[in-house]
Amino acid sequence: PQELEIPYSTRCGSYPLGVSGEMHKRNEDNIQHVIQRLKEGDGEGVITFSHFLPRREMLPDWLDPDTTRFDPFWVGKAWEKSAYRFAKVAGSANLDEQIRRLRNAALDGEKVRERGRSESKKGSSLITDSFDRTKEENKKNREQEKERQEEGEGDVYTIRHVHVFGHSHRPKDIVLDGIRYVHHPLGKPLERQRGMITSKVIPLEIWHCDPIAEKSYPIPAKKRIVRFWKDFYWG
């Protein structure tokens, strides 16, 4: 953010230029391959990964993900210097540009699958038995979805693109523009002791696969996490 653009010298006296652009180019062939598969309707969802932060709102001190303007008052004096330094090496908007293209391709693929389901339904409607079984399965799925909503789990089918990132050692779990961004760090022992992250880190399930039922779906966040140590520990 421009608000964090303060003079700061590295050991060599300058920042490496073009690194983000070069890595962006190296990703491109793989991105194009996945985009093509998604547009053809392959896959039930998208899970992407990056070490670095894909957008500014994922910075540890960005307290309002719904705004695009950073407020300097979000950074306390005790953390001011480290916040400025980290922002310089936190990530790249190039990552989110590629992630968004994957999401758009997945939406196109969903339309392809929907057309396929409609055509399949027309064909099977001639067979009463098959149609009845499909009707029963749909009814059962609706009932299960209603139960999940009543239990507070929300609509598990809403967000079908999850991006997992790291680097900051500060938990985040936010949905922005149709994508869920998750950082679930192990962190350092001192960070756990100080409440910067949870004291007992266990694996976080973000997607559930049921091989018996041949179904898979995303697991929604229990709570939105913007600044963990403020909302869950010190707050």
PDB file of N, CA and C in Angstrom, residues 30-132:
ATOM      1  N   ASN A  30       1.564 -23.362 -16.799  1.00  0.00           N
ATOM      2  CA  ASN A  30       0.725 -24.200 -15.941  1.00  0.00           C
ATOM      3  C   ASN A  30      -0.668 -23.597 -15.757  1.00  0.00           C
ATOM      4  N   ILE A  31      -0.715 -22.276 -15.626  1.00  0.00           N
ATOM      5  CA  ILE A  31      -1.998 -21.591 -15.478  1.00  0.00           C
ATOM      6  C   ILE A  31      -2.868 -21.841 -16.708  1.00  0.00           C
ATOM      7  N   GLN A  32      -2.278 -21.707 -17.881  1.00  0.00           N
ATOM      8  CA  GLN A  32      -3.033 -21.908 -19.122  1.00  0.00           C
ATOM      9  C   GLN A  32      -3.547 -23.345 -19.240  1.00  0.00           C
ATOM     10  N   HIS A  33      -2.713 -24.299 -18.819  1.00  0.00           N
ATOM     11  CA  HIS A  33      -3.119 -25.706 -18.871  1.00  0.00           C
ATOM     12  C   HIS A  33      -4.324 -25.952 -17.972  1.00  0.00           C
ATOM     13  N   VAL A  34      -4.286 -25.428 -16.761  1.00  0.00           N
ATOM     14  CA  VAL A  34      -5.393 -25.633 -15.818  1.00  0.00           C
ATOM     15  C   VAL A  34      -6.641 -24.888 -16.288  1.00  0.00           C
ATOM     16  N   ILE A  35      -6.475 -23.692 -16.833  1.00  0.00           N
ATOM     17  CA  ILE A  35      -7.614 -22.926 -17.343  1.00  0.00           C
ATOM     18  C   ILE A  35      -8.363 -23.725 -18.402  1.00  0.00           C
ATOM     19  N   GLN A  36      -7.618 -24.348 -19.305  1.00  0.00           N
ATOM     20  CA  GLN A  36      -8.238 -25.133 -20.364  1.00  0.00           C
ATOM     21  C   GLN A  36      -9.038 -26.304 -19.786  1.00  0.00           C
ATOM     22  N   ARG A  37      -8.454 -26.985 -18.792  1.00  0.00           N
ATOM     23  CA  ARG A  37      -9.151 -28.118 -18.171  1.00  0.00           C
ATOM     24  C   ARG A  37     -10.419 -27.658 -17.449  1.00  0.00           C
ATOM     25  N   LEU A  38     -10.324 -26.528 -16.768  1.00  0.00           N
ATOM     26  CA  LEU A  38     -11.478 -26.019 -16.038  1.00  0.00           C
ATOM     27  C   LEU A  38     -12.600 -25.600 -16.980  1.00  0.00           C
ATOM     28  N   LYS A  39     -12.242 -24.964 -18.087  1.00  0.00           N
ATOM     29  CA  LYS A  39     -13.249 -24.521 -19.048  1.00  0.00           C
ATOM     30  C   LYS A  39     -13.996 -25.699 -19.665  1.00  0.00           C
ATOM     31  N   GLU A  40     -13.326 -26.842 -19.720  1.00  0.00           N
ATOM     32  CA  GLU A  40     -13.954 -28.039 -20.267  1.00  0.00           C
ATOM     33  C   GLU A  40     -14.854 -28.737 -19.246  1.00  0.00           C
ATOM     34  N   GLY A  41     -14.921 -28.173 -18.050  1.00  0.00           N
ATOM     35  CA  GLY A  41     -15.792 -28.741 -17.019  1.00  0.00           C
ATOM     36  C   GLY A  41     -15.125 -29.777 -16.156  1.00  0.00           C
ATOM     37  N   ASP A  42     -13.797 -29.840 -16.194  1.00  0.00           N
ATOM     38  CA  ASP A  42     -13.066 -30.834 -15.406  1.00  0.00           C
ATOM     39  C   ASP A  42     -12.880 -30.320 -13.980  1.00  0.00           C
ATOM     40  N   GLY A  43     -13.301 -31.101 -12.997  1.00  0.00           N
ATOM     41  CA  GLY A  43     -13.099 -30.718 -11.602  1.00  0.00           C
ATOM     42  C   GLY A  43     -14.329 -30.104 -10.972  1.00  0.00           C
ATOM     43  N   GLU A  44     -14.478 -30.329  -9.665  1.00  0.00           N
ATOM     44  CA  GLU A  44     -15.626 -29.828  -8.910  1.00  0.00           C
ATOM     45  C   GLU A  44     -15.317 -28.521  -8.192  1.00  0.00           C
ATOM     46  N   GLY A  45     -14.055 -28.136  -8.170  1.00  0.00           N
ATOM     47  CA  GLY A  45     -13.683 -26.914  -7.481  1.00  0.00           C
ATOM     48  C   GLY A  45     -12.217 -26.608  -7.739  1.00  0.00           C
ATOM     49  N   VAL A  46     -11.728 -25.542  -7.132  1.00  0.00           N
ATOM     50  CA  VAL A  46     -10.345 -25.115  -7.337  1.00  0.00           C
ATOM     51  C   VAL A  46      -9.686 -24.836  -5.995  1.00  0.00           C
ATOM     52  N   ILE A  47      -8.513 -25.415  -5.774  1.00  0.00           N
ATOM     53  CA  ILE A  47      -7.687 -25.087  -4.615  1.00  0.00           C
ATOM     54  C   ILE A  47      -6.335 -24.632  -5.151  1.00  0.00           C
ATOM     55  N   THR A  48      -5.964 -23.405  -4.867  1.00  0.00           N
ATOM     56  CA  THR A  48      -4.688 -22.875  -5.324  1.00  0.00           C
ATOM     57  C   THR A  48      -3.800 -22.586  -4.120  1.00  0.00           C
ATOM     58  N   PHE A  49      -2.490 -22.571  -4.358  1.00  0.00           N
ATOM     59  CA  PHE A  49      -1.523 -22.377  -3.283  1.00  0.00           C
ATOM     60  C   PHE A  49      -0.465 -21.354  -3.689  1.00  0.00           C
ATOM     61  N   SER A  50      -0.008 -20.599  -2.724  1.00  0.00           N
ATOM     62  CA  SER A  50       1.168 -19.747  -2.923  1.00  0.00           C
ATOM     63  C   SER A  50       1.826 -19.529  -1.566  1.00  0.00           C
ATOM     64  N   HIS A  51       3.127 -19.376  -1.579  1.00  0.00           N
ATOM     65  CA  HIS A  51       3.798 -19.032  -0.327  1.00  0.00           C
ATOM     66  C   HIS A  51       3.516 -17.573   0.014  1.00  0.00           C
ATOM     67  N   PHE A  52       3.603 -16.709  -0.980  1.00  0.00           N
ATOM     68  CA  PHE A  52       3.456 -15.274  -0.746  1.00  0.00           C
ATOM     69  C   PHE A  52       1.996 -14.830  -0.774  1.00  0.00           C
ATOM     70  N   LEU A  53       1.743 -13.654  -0.235  1.00  0.00           N
ATOM     71  CA  LEU A  53       0.400 -13.094  -0.159  1.00  0.00           C
ATOM     72  C   LEU A  53      -0.071 -12.684  -1.554  1.00  0.00           C
ATOM     73  N   PRO A  54      -1.309 -13.036  -1.926  1.00  0.00           N
ATOM     74  CA  PRO A  54      -1.793 -12.729  -3.276  1.00  0.00           C
ATOM     75  C   PRO A  54      -2.418 -11.342  -3.424  1.00  0.00           C
ATOM     76  N   ARG A  55      -2.730 -10.697  -2.305  1.00  0.00           N
ATOM     77  CA  ARG A  55      -3.329  -9.358  -2.412  1.00  0.00           C
ATOM     78  C   ARG A  55      -3.112  -8.592  -1.114  1.00  0.00           C
ATOM     79  N   ARG A  56      -3.219  -7.268  -1.192  1.00  0.00           N
ATOM     80  CA  ARG A  56      -2.886  -6.399  -0.054  1.00  0.00           C
ATOM     81  C   ARG A  56      -3.737  -6.674   1.175  1.00  0.00           C
ATOM     82  N   GLU A  57      -4.999  -7.043   0.949  1.00  0.00           N
ATOM     83  CA  GLU A  57      -5.901  -7.262   2.076  1.00  0.00           C
ATOM     84  C   GLU A  57      -5.478  -8.427   2.962  1.00  0.00           C
ATOM     85  N   MET A  58      -4.514  -9.223   2.497  1.00  0.00           N
ATOM     86  CA  MET A  58      -4.023 -10.345   3.302  1.00  0.00           C
ATOM     87  C   MET A  58      -2.879  -9.943   4.234  1.00  0.00           C
ATOM     88  N   LEU A  59      -2.446  -8.678   4.176  1.00  0.00           N
ATOM     89  CA  LEU A  59      -1.411  -8.213   5.111  1.00  0.00           C
ATOM     90  C   LEU A  59      -1.905  -8.352   6.549  1.00  0.00           C
ATOM     91  N   PRO A  60      -1.021  -8.714   7.480  1.00  0.00           N
ATOM     92  CA  PRO A  60      -1.447  -8.932   8.876  1.00  0.00           C
ATOM     93  C   PRO A  60      -2.164  -7.743   9.494  1.00  0.00           C
ATOM     94  N   ASP A  61      -1.794  -6.529   9.080  1.00  0.00           N
ATOM     95  CA  ASP A  61      -2.364  -5.336   9.707  1.00  0.00           C
ATOM     96  C   ASP A  61      -3.486  -4.690   8.909  1.00  0.00           C
ATOM     97  N   TRP A  62      -3.953  -5.366   7.875  1.00  0.00           N
ATOM     98  CA  TRP A  62      -5.075  -4.825   7.095  1.00  0.00           C
ATOM     99  C   TRP A  62      -6.362  -5.230   7.808  1.00  0.00           C
ATOM    100  N   LEU A  63      -6.958  -4.286   8.526  1.00  0.00           N
ATOM    101  CA  LEU A  63      -8.074  -4.617   9.412  1.00  0.00           C
ATOM    102  C   LEU A  63      -9.452  -4.582   8.776  1.00  0.00           C
ATOM    103  N   ASP A  64      -9.577  -4.000   7.592  1.00  0.00           N
ATOM    104  CA  ASP A  64     -10.875  -3.970   6.929  1.00  0.00           C
ATOM    105  C   ASP A  64     -10.721  -4.501   5.504  1.00  0.00           C
ATOM    106  N   PRO A  65     -10.913  -5.811   5.321  1.00  0.00           N
ATOM    107  CA  PRO A  65     -10.723  -6.403   3.989  1.00  0.00           C
ATOM    108  C   PRO A  65     -11.700  -5.884   2.944  1.00  0.00           C
ATOM    109  N   ASP A  66     -12.766  -5.224   3.386  1.00  0.00           N
ATOM    110  CA  ASP A  66     -13.774  -4.737   2.452  1.00  0.00           C
ATOM    111  C   ASP A  66     -13.437  -3.364   1.890  1.00  0.00           C
ATOM    112  N   THR A  67     -12.320  -2.791   2.307  1.00  0.00           N
ATOM    113  CA  THR A  67     -11.880  -1.520   1.744  1.00  0.00           C
ATOM    114  C   THR A  67     -10.549  -1.702   1.052  1.00  0.00           C
ATOM    115  N   THR A  68     -10.300  -0.893   0.026  1.00  0.00           N
ATOM    116  CA  THR A  68      -9.044  -0.983  -0.723  1.00  0.00           C
ATOM    117  C   THR A  68      -8.026   0.047  -0.260  1.00  0.00           C
ATOM    118  N   ARG A  69      -8.378   0.806   0.763  1.00  0.00           N
ATOM    119  CA  ARG A  69      -7.463   1.833   1.260  1.00  0.00           C
ATOM    120  C   ARG A  69      -6.942   1.449   2.642  1.00  0.00           C
ATOM    121  N   PHE A  70      -5.634   1.479   2.792  1.00  0.00           N
ATOM    122  CA  PHE A  70      -5.002   1.123   4.063  1.00  0.00           C
ATOM    123  C   PHE A  70      -5.010   2.316   5.015  1.00  0.00           C
ATOM    124  N   ASP A  71      -5.343   2.059   6.266  1.00  0.00           N
ATOM    125  CA  ASP A  71      -5.353   3.099   7.297  1.00  0.00           C
ATOM    126  C   ASP A  71      -4.107   2.932   8.165  1.00  0.00           C
ATOM    127  N   PRO A  72      -3.187   3.914   8.164  1.00  0.00           N
ATOM    128  CA  PRO A  72      -1.956   3.805   8.956  1.00  0.00           C
ATOM    129  C   PRO A  72      -2.202   3.588  10.435  1.00  0.00           C
ATOM    130  N   PHE A  73      -3.385   3.995  10.928  1.00  0.00           N
ATOM    131  CA  PHE A  73      -3.684   3.829  12.354  1.00  0.00           C
ATOM    132  C   PHE A  73      -3.932   2.366  12.717  1.00  0.00           C
ATOM    133  N   TRP A  74      -4.075   1.502  11.718  1.00  0.00           N
ATOM    134  CA  TRP A  74      -4.238   0.076  11.999  1.00  0.00           C
ATOM    135  C   TRP A  74      -2.959  -0.519  12.578  1.00  0.00           C
ATOM    136  N   VAL A  75      -1.836   0.128  12.309  1.00  0.00           N
ATOM    137  CA  VAL A  75      -0.541  -0.389  12.756  1.00  0.00           C
ATOM    138  C   VAL A  75      -0.161   0.286  14.060  1.00  0.00           C
ATOM    139  N   GLY A  76      -0.013  -0.503  15.128  1.00  0.00           N
ATOM    140  CA  GLY A  76       0.404   0.059  16.407  1.00  0.00           C
ATOM    141  C   GLY A  76       1.870   0.464  16.376  1.00  0.00           C
ATOM    142  N   LYS A  77       2.247   1.393  17.220  1.00  0.00           N
ATOM    143  CA  LYS A  77       3.626   1.879  17.244  1.00  0.00           C
ATOM    144  C   LYS A  77       4.631   0.776  17.518  1.00  0.00           C
ATOM    145  N   ALA A  78       4.243  -0.192  18.335  1.00  0.00           N
ATOM    146  CA  ALA A  78       5.179  -1.267  18.687  1.00  0.00           C
ATOM    147  C   ALA A  78       5.531  -2.132  17.480  1.00  0.00           C
ATOM    148  N   TRP A  79       4.600  -2.193  16.502  1.00  0.00           N
ATOM    149  CA  TRP A  79       4.803  -3.066  15.337  1.00  0.00           C
ATOM    150  C   TRP A  79       5.086  -2.277  14.064  1.00  0.00           C
ATOM    151  N   GLU A  80       5.195  -0.965  14.193  1.00  0.00           N
ATOM    152  CA  GLU A  80       5.269  -0.115  13.013  1.00  0.00           C
ATOM    153  C   GLU A  80       6.411  -0.491  12.066  1.00  0.00           C
ATOM    154  N   LYS A  81       7.606  -0.626  12.599  1.00  0.00           N
ATOM    155  CA  LYS A  81       8.764  -0.893  11.743  1.00  0.00           C
ATOM    156  C   LYS A  81       8.656  -2.249  11.063  1.00  0.00           C
ATOM    157  N   SER A  82       8.259  -3.284  11.817  1.00  0.00           N
ATOM    158  CA  SER A  82       8.171  -4.615  11.225  1.00  0.00           C
ATOM    159  C   SER A  82       7.059  -4.673  10.184  1.00  0.00           C
ATOM    160  N   ALA A  83       5.964  -3.947  10.398  1.00  0.00           N
ATOM    161  CA  ALA A  83       4.864  -3.926   9.434  1.00  0.00           C
ATOM    162  C   ALA A  83       5.315  -3.304   8.125  1.00  0.00           C
ATOM    163  N   TYR A  84       6.057  -2.207   8.210  1.00  0.00           N
ATOM    164  CA  TYR A  84       6.557  -1.549   7.007  1.00  0.00           C
ATOM    165  C   TYR A  84       7.515  -2.460   6.251  1.00  0.00           C
ATOM    166  N   ARG A  85       8.407  -3.099   6.985  1.00  0.00           N
ATOM    167  CA  ARG A  85       9.394  -3.959   6.331  1.00  0.00           C
ATOM    168  C   ARG A  85       8.726  -5.166   5.673  1.00  0.00           C
ATOM    169  N   PHE A  86       7.787  -5.788   6.382  1.00  0.00           N
ATOM    170  CA  PHE A  86       7.145  -6.973   5.836  1.00  0.00           C
ATOM    171  C   PHE A  86       6.346  -6.642   4.580  1.00  0.00           C
ATOM    172  N   ALA A  87       5.699  -5.487   4.567  1.00  0.00           N
ATOM    173  CA  ALA A  87       4.881  -5.110   3.411  1.00  0.00           C
ATOM    174  C   ALA A  87       5.711  -5.065   2.132  1.00  0.00           C
ATOM    175  N   LYS A  88       7.005  -4.789   2.271  1.00  0.00           N
ATOM    176  CA  LYS A  88       7.887  -4.705   1.107  1.00  0.00           C
ATOM    177  C   LYS A  88       8.133  -6.063   0.459  1.00  0.00           C
ATOM    178  N   VAL A  89       8.038  -7.112   1.230  1.00  0.00           N
ATOM    179  CA  VAL A  89       8.367  -8.448   0.715  1.00  0.00           C
ATOM    180  C   VAL A  89       7.203  -9.422   0.920  1.00  0.00           C
ATOM    181  N   ALA A  90       5.989  -8.895   1.096  1.00  0.00           N
ATOM    182  CA  ALA A  90       4.845  -9.736   1.471  1.00  0.00           C
ATOM    183  C   ALA A  90       4.313 -10.580   0.321  1.00  0.00           C
ATOM    184  N   GLY A  91       4.214 -10.017  -0.853  1.00  0.00           N
ATOM    185  CA  GLY A  91       3.598 -10.762  -1.943  1.00  0.00           C
ATOM    186  C   GLY A  91       3.477  -9.958  -3.209  1.00  0.00           C
ATOM    187  N   SER A  92       2.524 -10.329  -4.050  1.00  0.00           N
ATOM    188  CA  SER A  92       2.382  -9.683  -5.350  1.00  0.00           C
ATOM    189  C   SER A  92       0.945  -9.782  -5.839  1.00  0.00           C
ATOM    190  N   ALA A  93       0.453  -8.676  -6.405  1.00  0.00           N
ATOM    191  CA  ALA A  93      -0.881  -8.671  -7.006  1.00  0.00           C
ATOM    192  C   ALA A  93      -0.925  -9.540  -8.254  1.00  0.00           C
ATOM    193  N   ASN A  94       0.238  -9.835  -8.831  1.00  0.00           N
ATOM    194  CA  ASN A  94       0.283 -10.723  -9.992  1.00  0.00           C
ATOM    195  C   ASN A  94      -0.305 -12.092  -9.666  1.00  0.00           C
ATOM    196  N   LEU A  95      -0.089 -12.544  -8.416  1.00  0.00           N
ATOM    197  CA  LEU A  95      -0.641 -13.828  -7.997  1.00  0.00           C
ATOM    198  C   LEU A  95      -2.163 -13.825  -8.097  1.00  0.00           C
ATOM    199  N   ASP A  96      -2.780 -12.782  -7.597  1.00  0.00           N
ATOM    200  CA  ASP A  96      -4.240 -12.740  -7.588  1.00  0.00           C
ATOM    201  C   ASP A  96      -4.793 -12.627  -9.006  1.00  0.00           C
ATOM    202  N   GLU A  97      -4.048 -11.985  -9.882  1.00  0.00           N
ATOM    203  CA  GLU A  97      -4.494 -11.881 -11.273  1.00  0.00           C
ATOM    204  C   GLU A  97      -4.610 -13.276 -11.885  1.00  0.00           C
ATOM    205  N   GLN A  98      -3.642 -14.128 -11.610  1.00  0.00           N
ATOM    206  CA  GLN A  98      -3.692 -15.489 -12.133  1.00  0.00           C
ATOM    207  C   GLN A  98      -4.769 -16.312 -11.431  1.00  0.00           C
ATOM    208  N   ILE A  99      -4.899 -16.119 -10.130  1.00  0.00           N
ATOM    209  CA  ILE A  99      -5.924 -16.833  -9.366  1.00  0.00           C
ATOM    210  C   ILE A  99      -7.321 -16.490  -9.883  1.00  0.00           C
ATOM    211  N   ARG A 100      -7.553 -15.217 -10.189  1.00  0.00           N
ATOM    212  CA  ARG A 100      -8.856 -14.764 -10.691  1.00  0.00           C
ATOM    213  C   ARG A 100      -9.171 -15.374 -12.049  1.00  0.00           C
ATOM    214  N   ARG A 101      -8.172 -15.527 -12.874  1.00  0.00           N
ATOM    215  CA  ARG A 101      -8.397 -16.145 -14.179  1.00  0.00           C
ATOM    216  C   ARG A 101      -8.815 -17.608 -14.025  1.00  0.00           C
ATOM    217  N   LEU A 102      -8.232 -18.288 -13.035  1.00  0.00           N
ATOM    218  CA  LEU A 102      -8.634 -19.662 -12.759  1.00  0.00           C
ATOM    219  C   LEU A 102     -10.087 -19.711 -12.281  1.00  0.00           C
ATOM    220  N   ARG A 103     -10.452 -18.769 -11.455  1.00  0.00           N
ATOM    221  CA  ARG A 103     -11.831 -18.722 -10.959  1.00  0.00           C
ATOM    222  C   ARG A 103     -12.813 -18.512 -12.118  1.00  0.00           C
ATOM    223  N   ASN A 104     -12.484 -17.593 -13.012  1.00  0.00           N
ATOM    224  CA  ASN A 104     -13.367 -17.328 -14.157  1.00  0.00           C
ATOM    225  C   ASN A 104     -13.509 -18.574 -15.036  1.00  0.00           C
ATOM    226  N   ALA A 105     -12.390 -19.286 -15.217  1.00  0.00           N
ATOM    227  CA  ALA A 105     -12.429 -20.513 -16.018  1.00  0.00           C
ATOM    228  C   ALA A 105     -13.295 -21.570 -15.332  1.00  0.00           C
ATOM    229  N   ALA A 106     -13.216 -21.633 -13.997  1.00  0.00           N
ATOM    230  CA  ALA A 106     -14.029 -22.603 -13.244  1.00  0.00           C
ATOM    231  C   ALA A 106     -15.515 -22.285 -13.382  1.00  0.00           C
ATOM    232  N   LEU A 107     -15.857 -20.998 -13.409  1.00  0.00           N
ATOM    233  CA  LEU A 107     -17.258 -20.612 -13.592  1.00  0.00           C
ATOM    234  C   LEU A 107     -17.753 -21.016 -14.974  1.00  0.00           C
ATOM    235  N   ASP A 108     -16.888 -20.870 -15.985  1.00  0.00           N
ATOM    236  CA  ASP A 108     -17.253 -21.324 -17.331  1.00  0.00           C
ATOM    237  C   ASP A 108     -17.451 -22.838 -17.347  1.00  0.00           C
ATOM    238  N   GLY A 109     -16.579 -23.545 -16.629  1.00  0.00           N
ATOM    239  CA  GLY A 109     -16.682 -24.998 -16.566  1.00  0.00           C
ATOM    240  C   GLY A 109     -17.953 -25.456 -15.882  1.00  0.00           C
ATOM    241  N   GLU A 110     -18.407 -24.692 -14.891  1.00  0.00           N
ATOM    242  CA  GLU A 110     -19.644 -25.034 -14.193  1.00  0.00           C
ATOM    243  C   GLU A 110     -20.831 -24.970 -15.149  1.00  0.00           C
ATOM    244  N   LYS A 111     -20.798 -24.013 -16.066  1.00  0.00           N
ATOM    245  CA  LYS A 111     -21.872 -23.912 -17.059  1.00  0.00           C
ATOM    246  C   LYS A 111     -21.868 -25.132 -17.983  1.00  0.00           C
ATOM    247  N   VAL A 112     -20.660 -25.595 -18.323  1.00  0.00           N
ATOM    248  CA  VAL A 112     -20.541 -26.788 -19.162  1.00  0.00           C
ATOM    249  C   VAL A 112     -21.123 -27.998 -18.435  1.00  0.00           C
ATOM    250  N   ARG A 113     -20.794 -28.145 -17.141  1.00  0.00           N
ATOM    251  CA  ARG A 113     -21.313 -29.272 -16.368  1.00  0.00           C
ATOM    252  C   ARG A 113     -22.822 -29.186 -16.203  1.00  0.00           C
ATOM    253  N   GLU A 114     -23.321 -27.964 -16.045  1.00  0.00           N
ATOM    254  CA  GLU A 114     -24.764 -27.774 -15.886  1.00  0.00           C
ATOM    255  C   GLU A 114     -25.505 -28.199 -17.147  1.00  0.00           C
ATOM    256  N   ARG A 115     -24.943 -27.843 -18.305  1.00  0.00           N
ATOM    257  CA  ARG A 115     -25.569 -28.269 -19.561  1.00  0.00           C
ATOM    258  C   ARG A 115     -25.562 -29.793 -19.678  1.00  0.00           C
ATOM    259  N   GLY A 116     -24.433 -30.393 -19.224  1.00  0.00           N
ATOM    260  CA  GLY A 116     -24.337 -31.847 -19.264  1.00  0.00           C
ATOM    261  C   GLY A 116     -25.357 -32.504 -18.357  1.00  0.00           C
ATOM    262  N   ARG A 117     -25.568 -31.913 -17.166  1.00  0.00           N
ATOM    263  CA  ARG A 117     -26.557 -32.470 -16.242  1.00  0.00           C
ATOM    264  C   ARG A 117     -27.969 -32.360 -16.810  1.00  0.00           C
ATOM    265  N   SER A 118     -28.244 -31.227 -17.492  1.00  0.00           N
ATOM    266  CA  SER A 118     -29.575 -31.027 -18.068  1.00  0.00           C
ATOM    267  C   SER A 118     -29.850 -32.045 -19.168  1.00  0.00           C
ATOM    268  N   GLU A 119     -28.843 -32.263 -20.027  1.00  0.00           N
ATOM    269  CA  GLU A 119     -29.008 -33.236 -21.111  1.00  0.00           C
ATOM    270  C   GLU A 119     -29.163 -34.643 -20.555  1.00  0.00           C
ATOM    271  N   SER A 120     -28.404 -34.957 -19.504  1.00  0.00           N
ATOM    272  CA  SER A 120     -28.501 -36.273 -18.881  1.00  0.00           C
ATOM    273  C   SER A 120     -29.875 -36.484 -18.268  1.00  0.00           C
ATOM    274  N   LYS A 121     -30.404 -35.428 -17.691  1.00  0.00           N
ATOM    275  CA  LYS A 121     -31.719 -35.524 -17.045  1.00  0.00           C
ATOM    276  C   LYS A 121     -32.816 -35.771 -18.084  1.00  0.00           C
ATOM    277  N   LYS A 122     -32.684 -35.113 -19.252  1.00  0.00           N
ATOM    278  CA  LYS A 122     -33.662 -35.311 -20.314  1.00  0.00           C
ATOM    279  C   LYS A 122     -33.654 -36.755 -20.787  1.00  0.00           C
ATOM    280  N   GLY A 123     -32.429 -37.307 -20.930  1.00  0.00           N
ATOM    281  CA  GLY A 123     -32.314 -38.683 -21.394  1.00  0.00           C
ATOM    282  C   GLY A 123     -32.858 -39.679 -20.391  1.00  0.00           C
ATOM    283  N   SER A 124     -32.582 -39.434 -19.128  1.00  0.00           N
ATOM    284  CA  SER A 124     -32.999 -40.390 -18.103  1.00  0.00           C
ATOM    285  C   SER A 124     -34.477 -40.283 -17.777  1.00  0.00           C
ATOM    286  N   SER A 125     -35.116 -39.174 -18.205  1.00  0.00           N
ATOM    287  CA  SER A 125     -36.541 -39.021 -17.888  1.00  0.00           C
ATOM    288  C   SER A 125     -37.394 -40.066 -18.608  1.00  0.00           C
ATOM    289  N   LEU A 126     -36.825 -40.693 -19.628  1.00  0.00           N
ATOM    290  CA  LEU A 126     -37.555 -41.746 -20.334  1.00  0.00           C
ATOM    291  C   LEU A 126     -37.581 -43.035 -19.543  1.00  0.00           C
ATOM    292  N   ILE A 127     -36.683 -43.124 -18.564  1.00  0.00           N
ATOM    293  CA  ILE A 127     -36.616 -44.328 -17.740  1.00  0.00           C
ATOM    294  C   ILE A 127     -37.128 -43.973 -16.352  1.00  0.00           C
ATOM    295  N   THR A 128     -38.324 -44.377 -16.059  1.00  0.00           N
ATOM    296  CA  THR A 128     -38.990 -43.971 -14.810  1.00  0.00           C
ATOM    297  C   THR A 128     -38.177 -44.338 -13.582  1.00  0.00           C
ATOM    298  N   ASP A 129     -37.644 -45.542 -13.583  1.00  0.00           N
ATOM    299  CA  ASP A 129     -36.871 -46.018 -12.439  1.00  0.00           C
ATOM    300  C   ASP A 129     -35.709 -45.103 -12.124  1.00  0.00           C
ATOM    301  N   SER A 130     -34.932 -44.801 -13.167  1.00  0.00           N
ATOM    302  CA  SER A 130     -33.747 -43.961 -13.006  1.00  0.00           C
ATOM    303  C   SER A 130     -34.137 -42.567 -12.544  1.00  0.00           C
ATOM    304  N   PHE A 131     -35.221 -42.051 -13.121  1.00  0.00           N
ATOM    305  CA  PHE A 131     -35.685 -40.721 -12.763  1.00  0.00           C
ATOM    306  C   PHE A 131     -36.079 -40.651 -11.293  1.00  0.00           C
ATOM    307  N   ASP A 132     -36.771 -41.680 -10.815  1.00  0.00           N
ATOM    308  CA  ASP A 132     -37.200 -41.719  -9.420  1.00  0.00           C
ATOM    309  C   ASP A 132     -36.005 -41.741  -8.470  1.00  0.00           C
TER     310      ASP A 132
END
